[in-house]
Amino acid sequence: MSRIAGLFRPDGTRPDDRATLQRMLDALPGSRLTALSSSACAIGRTTELQGTIRGDIGQSDELLIALDGCIINAAELRHALPDASPGDACLIGALYRKHGFEGSLVRMAGNFAVALYDPATRGLWLGRDRLGVKPLYWARTEGGIAFASQPRGLLAGGGVSSAVNRTFVARFAASHYRTFDNLPEESPYAAINQLPAGHYVDFGRGGDPRPRAYWALRDLAEWEESADVLAEHYRDTLITAVGRHVSASDRPAFTLSGGLDSSSVLCCAATVTGRKQYAVSSVYADATYDERDEIQ
């Protein structure tokens, strides 16, 4: 597990910013801290001391980059960028130099939140994965903005109000869990913004920063080929997606219910690796909800 946080001041960092960043990182999960800074930006990452470490932080061609999560198609991307230095942070830097920030996100697959500071433009970019698996929040501060993987990091830095976003709390309390997050730019705190899934935001010297979508579900043309061709296309797409996730995991494990979704994913993993996979299931004494027969 990893988490990220940072401060950005277009007119230059302040002497106490390092201490502020330290407080922000101390409030996030993880006990090992890494920080980098430049004239206008300071970023950091926390990681657990044990277990698989995901995420990266680094400096690539003067760019400051912090990543929470992982890029599951990193090996594929490196084929087109053979000169990129090792590490996901440097890979993101190479993508940015070639394709820009939005172009980089479009090409990256995975579960991630990323921050990139470019000293040449004195601009900070924040981006979040397509489905929003990794969270990312930001807030205005005196002379700039702060960002963190969790709101607690922003509150710990000081200068960000802890006043509650009453409408968010009301939706959370009264709505079904599938619908309460229907304003994805908000958070439980009035002064803290959430970066929506599949979006990025550019904090430069001027203008009002507005999240922009780089990916969204879209309608395709009506399928005109046979059902057999569609089935093969769907199967290849699913195997490719599952294969990327399996290759990015050191010890993959799967939850298995009685439905087609989980069993299809598990079977694809076995096909990709050529061996049986570890899976766990929950069963119930109440036959109404028990799926042990279907699971078997």
Coordinates of C-alpha atoms in Angstrom, one line a residue:
M1 CA 0.0 0.0 0.0
S2 CA 1.1 3.5 -0.7
R3 CA -0.3 7.0 -0.4
I4 CA 0.7 10.4 -1.7
A5 CA 0.5 14.0 -0.7
G6 CA 1.9 17.3 -1.8
L7 CA 1.9 21.1 -1.8
F8 CA 2.0 23.4 -4.8
R9 CA 2.7 27.2 -4.7
P10 CA 3.1 28.9 -8.1
D11 CA 5.0 31.8 -6.5
G12 CA 7.4 29.5 -4.7
T13 CA 7.5 27.2 -1.7
R14 CA 7.8 28.5 1.9
P15 CA 10.3 27.6 4.5
D16 CA 7.7 25.7 6.6
D17 CA 6.3 23.7 3.7
R18 CA 8.6 20.7 4.4
A19 CA 7.2 20.5 7.9
T20 CA 3.7 20.9 6.6
L21 CA 4.2 18.0 4.1
Q22 CA 5.6 15.9 6.9
R23 CA 2.5 16.4 9.0
M24 CA 0.3 15.5 5.9
L25 CA 2.3 12.3 5.3
D26 CA 2.3 11.3 9.0
A27 CA -1.5 11.4 8.9
L28 CA -1.7 8.9 6.0
P29 CA -1.3 5.1 6.3
G30 CA 2.3 3.8 6.0
S31 CA 5.3 4.3 8.2
R32 CA 8.0 4.8 5.6
L33 CA 8.1 8.3 4.0
T34 CA 9.8 9.7 1.0
A35 CA 9.7 13.4 -0.1
L36 CA 11.0 15.5 -3.0
S37 CA 10.8 19.2 -3.5
S38 CA 11.5 22.0 -6.0
S39 CA 11.1 25.7 -6.1
A40 CA 7.3 25.6 -6.3
C41 CA 6.2 22.1 -5.3
A42 CA 6.8 19.5 -2.6
I43 CA 5.5 15.9 -2.9
G44 CA 5.7 12.8 -0.8
R45 CA 4.7 9.2 -0.5
T46 CA 4.1 6.8 2.3
T47 CA 4.5 3.0 2.1
E48 CA 4.1 0.1 4.3
L49 CA 7.2 -1.6 5.7
Q50 CA 5.9 -5.1 4.8
G51 CA 4.0 -6.6 1.9
T52 CA 3.9 -5.8 -1.7
I53 CA 4.8 -2.1 -2.3
R54 CA 2.7 -0.3 -4.9
G55 CA 3.4 3.1 -6.1
D56 CA 6.6 5.1 -6.8
I57 CA 8.1 8.5 -6.3
G58 CA 10.9 10.0 -8.3
Q59 CA 12.5 12.7 -10.3
S60 CA 12.7 12.3 -14.1
D61 CA 14.3 14.9 -16.3
E62 CA 13.6 17.5 -13.5
L63 CA 9.9 16.4 -13.3
L64 CA 8.6 15.5 -9.8
I65 CA 6.3 12.5 -9.9
A66 CA 4.4 10.7 -7.2
L67 CA 2.3 7.6 -7.9
D68 CA -0.2 5.8 -5.6
G69 CA -1.0 2.3 -7.0
C70 CA 0.4 0.6 -10.1
I71 CA 0.4 0.7 -13.9
I72 CA -0.6 -2.8 -15.0
N73 CA 0.4 -2.4 -18.6
A74 CA 3.9 -1.0 -17.7
A75 CA 5.7 -3.7 -19.6
E76 CA 3.7 -2.9 -22.8
L77 CA 4.3 0.8 -22.5
R78 CA 8.1 0.3 -22.1
H79 CA 8.3 -1.5 -25.4
A80 CA 7.5 1.9 -27.0
L81 CA 9.8 3.8 -24.6
P82 CA 12.9 1.7 -24.4
D83 CA 15.0 4.6 -23.1
A84 CA 12.8 5.2 -20.0
S85 CA 14.6 4.7 -16.7
P86 CA 13.5 2.0 -14.4
G87 CA 10.5 2.6 -12.1
D88 CA 6.9 3.6 -12.8
A89 CA 7.6 7.3 -11.9
C90 CA 10.2 7.5 -14.7
L91 CA 7.9 5.7 -17.1
I92 CA 5.2 8.3 -16.4
G93 CA 7.8 11.0 -17.0
A94 CA 8.8 9.5 -20.4
L95 CA 5.1 9.2 -21.4
Y96 CA 4.5 12.9 -20.4
R97 CA 7.4 14.1 -22.4
K98 CA 6.1 12.3 -25.5
H99 CA 2.3 12.5 -25.2
G100 CA 1.5 15.2 -22.5
F101 CA -0.3 14.5 -19.3
E102 CA -3.7 13.6 -20.8
G103 CA -2.1 11.5 -23.5
S104 CA -0.2 9.6 -20.8
L105 CA -3.3 8.8 -18.8
V106 CA -5.1 7.6 -21.9
R107 CA -2.4 5.1 -22.4
M108 CA -2.0 3.9 -18.8
A109 CA -4.1 1.0 -17.5
G110 CA -4.2 0.3 -13.8
N111 CA -5.4 1.4 -10.4
F112 CA -3.6 4.7 -9.6
A113 CA -3.6 8.3 -8.5
V114 CA -0.7 10.3 -9.9
A115 CA 0.8 13.8 -9.3
L116 CA 3.3 15.4 -11.7
Y117 CA 5.1 18.7 -11.4
D118 CA 6.8 20.3 -14.4
P119 CA 9.2 23.0 -13.5
A120 CA 9.4 24.2 -17.1
T121 CA 5.8 25.3 -17.0
R122 CA 5.6 25.6 -13.2
G123 CA 2.4 23.6 -13.4
L124 CA 1.1 20.7 -11.3
W125 CA -1.0 17.9 -12.8
L126 CA -3.2 15.4 -10.9
G127 CA -4.8 12.4 -12.4
R128 CA -6.9 9.4 -11.3
D129 CA -7.5 6.0 -12.8
R130 CA -10.5 5.3 -15.0
L131 CA -12.7 3.6 -12.3
G132 CA -11.5 5.6 -9.3
V133 CA -10.0 2.7 -7.4
K134 CA -7.3 5.0 -5.9
P135 CA -8.7 8.2 -4.2
L136 CA -7.3 11.7 -4.6
Y137 CA -8.4 14.9 -2.9
W138 CA -7.2 18.5 -3.2
A139 CA -7.9 21.8 -1.5
R140 CA -7.0 25.5 -1.9
T141 CA -4.5 26.8 0.6
E142 CA -2.9 30.2 1.1
G143 CA -0.9 30.8 -2.0
G144 CA -1.6 27.5 -3.7
I145 CA -3.2 24.1 -3.3
A146 CA -2.6 20.9 -1.4
F147 CA -3.4 17.3 -2.4
A148 CA -3.5 14.0 -0.6
S149 CA -4.8 10.5 -1.0
Q150 CA -7.2 11.0 1.9
P151 CA -8.8 14.1 3.4
R152 CA -7.1 13.5 6.7
G153 CA -3.8 14.4 5.1
L154 CA -5.1 17.8 4.0
L155 CA -6.6 18.5 7.4
A156 CA -3.3 17.6 9.1
G157 CA -1.4 20.1 7.1
G158 CA -3.3 23.0 8.5
G159 CA -4.9 25.8 6.6
V160 CA -7.8 23.6 5.4
S161 CA -11.2 23.9 7.1
S162 CA -12.7 20.8 8.7
A163 CA -16.2 22.2 8.2
V164 CA -18.6 19.4 7.1
N165 CA -20.2 19.3 3.6
R166 CA -23.7 19.0 4.9
T167 CA -25.3 18.0 1.5
F168 CA -22.7 15.2 1.1
V169 CA -23.4 13.8 4.5
A170 CA -27.1 14.0 3.9
R171 CA -26.7 12.0 0.6
F172 CA -24.5 9.5 2.3
A173 CA -27.0 8.9 5.1
A174 CA -30.1 8.8 3.0
S175 CA -29.0 7.2 -0.3
H176 CA -28.1 3.6 -1.4
Y177 CA -24.4 3.0 -1.4
R178 CA -24.5 2.8 -5.3
T179 CA -25.8 6.3 -5.6
F180 CA -24.6 8.5 -2.7
D181 CA -21.4 9.6 -4.6
N182 CA -23.4 11.2 -7.4
L183 CA -21.4 14.5 -7.2
P184 CA -18.0 13.0 -7.6
E185 CA -16.1 16.4 -7.3
E186 CA -17.3 16.8 -3.7
S187 CA -16.0 15.2 -0.4
P188 CA -17.4 15.0 3.2
Y189 CA -15.6 18.4 3.8
A190 CA -16.8 21.6 2.4
A191 CA -13.3 22.9 1.6
I192 CA -12.0 19.7 0.1
N193 CA -12.5 18.6 -3.5
Q194 CA -12.4 15.1 -4.8
L195 CA -10.9 14.4 -8.2
P196 CA -13.4 12.3 -10.1
A197 CA -12.6 8.9 -11.6
G198 CA -11.2 9.1 -15.1
H199 CA -10.4 12.8 -14.7
Y200 CA -7.3 15.0 -14.4
V201 CA -6.8 18.6 -13.3
D202 CA -4.1 21.2 -14.3
F203 CA -3.0 23.7 -11.7
G204 CA -1.0 26.3 -13.5
R205 CA -0.3 30.0 -12.9
G206 CA -3.7 31.2 -14.0
G207 CA -7.3 30.2 -14.5
D208 CA -9.8 28.3 -12.5
P209 CA -8.7 24.6 -12.2
R210 CA -11.5 22.4 -13.5
P211 CA -11.3 18.6 -13.7
R212 CA -11.4 17.3 -17.2
A213 CA -12.4 13.8 -18.3
Y214 CA -9.9 11.8 -20.2
W215 CA -12.0 8.6 -20.4
A216 CA -15.6 7.7 -20.2
L217 CA -17.9 4.8 -21.3
R218 CA -19.2 5.5 -24.7
D219 CA -21.6 3.9 -27.2
L220 CA -20.2 2.0 -30.1
A221 CA -21.7 1.2 -33.5
E222 CA -24.2 -1.6 -33.6
W223 CA -22.5 -5.0 -33.8
E224 CA -23.0 -6.5 -37.3
E225 CA -20.9 -9.6 -37.2
S226 CA -22.0 -13.0 -35.9
A227 CA -22.5 -14.0 -32.3
D228 CA -19.5 -16.4 -32.5
V229 CA -17.2 -13.5 -33.6
L230 CA -18.5 -11.3 -30.8
A231 CA -18.0 -14.1 -28.2
E232 CA -14.4 -14.6 -29.3
H233 CA -13.8 -10.8 -29.2
Y234 CA -15.3 -10.6 -25.7
R235 CA -13.2 -13.6 -24.5
D236 CA -9.9 -12.1 -25.9
T237 CA -10.7 -8.7 -24.3
L238 CA -11.4 -10.3 -20.9
I239 CA -8.3 -12.5 -21.0
T240 CA -6.1 -9.5 -21.8
A241 CA -7.6 -7.5 -19.0
V242 CA -7.3 -10.3 -16.4
G243 CA -3.8 -11.1 -17.6
R244 CA -2.6 -7.5 -17.0
H245 CA -3.8 -7.6 -13.4
V246 CA -2.3 -11.0 -12.7
S247 CA 1.0 -10.0 -14.1
A248 CA 1.1 -6.9 -11.9
S249 CA 0.4 -9.0 -8.7
D250 CA 3.0 -11.0 -6.8
R251 CA 0.5 -13.2 -5.1
P252 CA -2.9 -13.0 -6.8
A253 CA -6.0 -14.3 -5.1
F254 CA -9.7 -14.2 -6.2
T255 CA -13.1 -14.1 -4.5
L256 CA -15.5 -16.6 -6.0
S257 CA -19.3 -16.5 -5.8
G258 CA -21.8 -18.6 -7.7
G259 CA -22.1 -16.2 -10.6
L260 CA -20.5 -16.0 -14.0
D261 CA -18.6 -12.8 -13.3
S262 CA -16.2 -14.1 -10.7
S263 CA -15.8 -17.6 -12.2
S264 CA -15.0 -16.0 -15.6
V265 CA -12.3 -13.9 -14.1
L266 CA -10.9 -16.9 -12.2
C267 CA -10.9 -19.1 -15.3
C268 CA -9.2 -16.4 -17.4
A269 CA -6.4 -16.2 -14.7
A270 CA -5.9 -19.9 -14.9
T271 CA -5.8 -19.8 -18.7
V272 CA -3.2 -17.0 -18.6
T273 CA -0.9 -18.5 -16.0
G274 CA -1.5 -22.2 -17.0
R275 CA -2.0 -23.2 -13.4
K276 CA -4.7 -23.3 -10.7
Q277 CA -5.4 -20.1 -8.8
Y278 CA -6.1 -19.4 -5.1
A279 CA -9.8 -18.4 -4.5
V280 CA -11.9 -17.8 -1.4
S281 CA -15.7 -17.9 -1.0
S282 CA -18.2 -16.9 1.7
V283 CA -21.0 -19.4 2.5
Y284 CA -24.0 -18.9 4.8
A285 CA -26.2 -21.1 7.0
D286 CA -29.2 -19.4 5.5
A287 CA -30.0 -21.1 2.2
T288 CA -31.6 -17.9 0.9
Y289 CA -28.1 -16.4 0.4
D290 CA -25.9 -19.4 0.3
E291 CA -24.3 -20.2 -3.1
R292 CA -22.0 -23.1 -2.1
D293 CA -23.6 -25.5 -4.7
E294 CA -23.2 -22.9 -7.5
I295 CA -19.6 -22.2 -6.4
Q296 CA -18.8 -25.9 -6.4

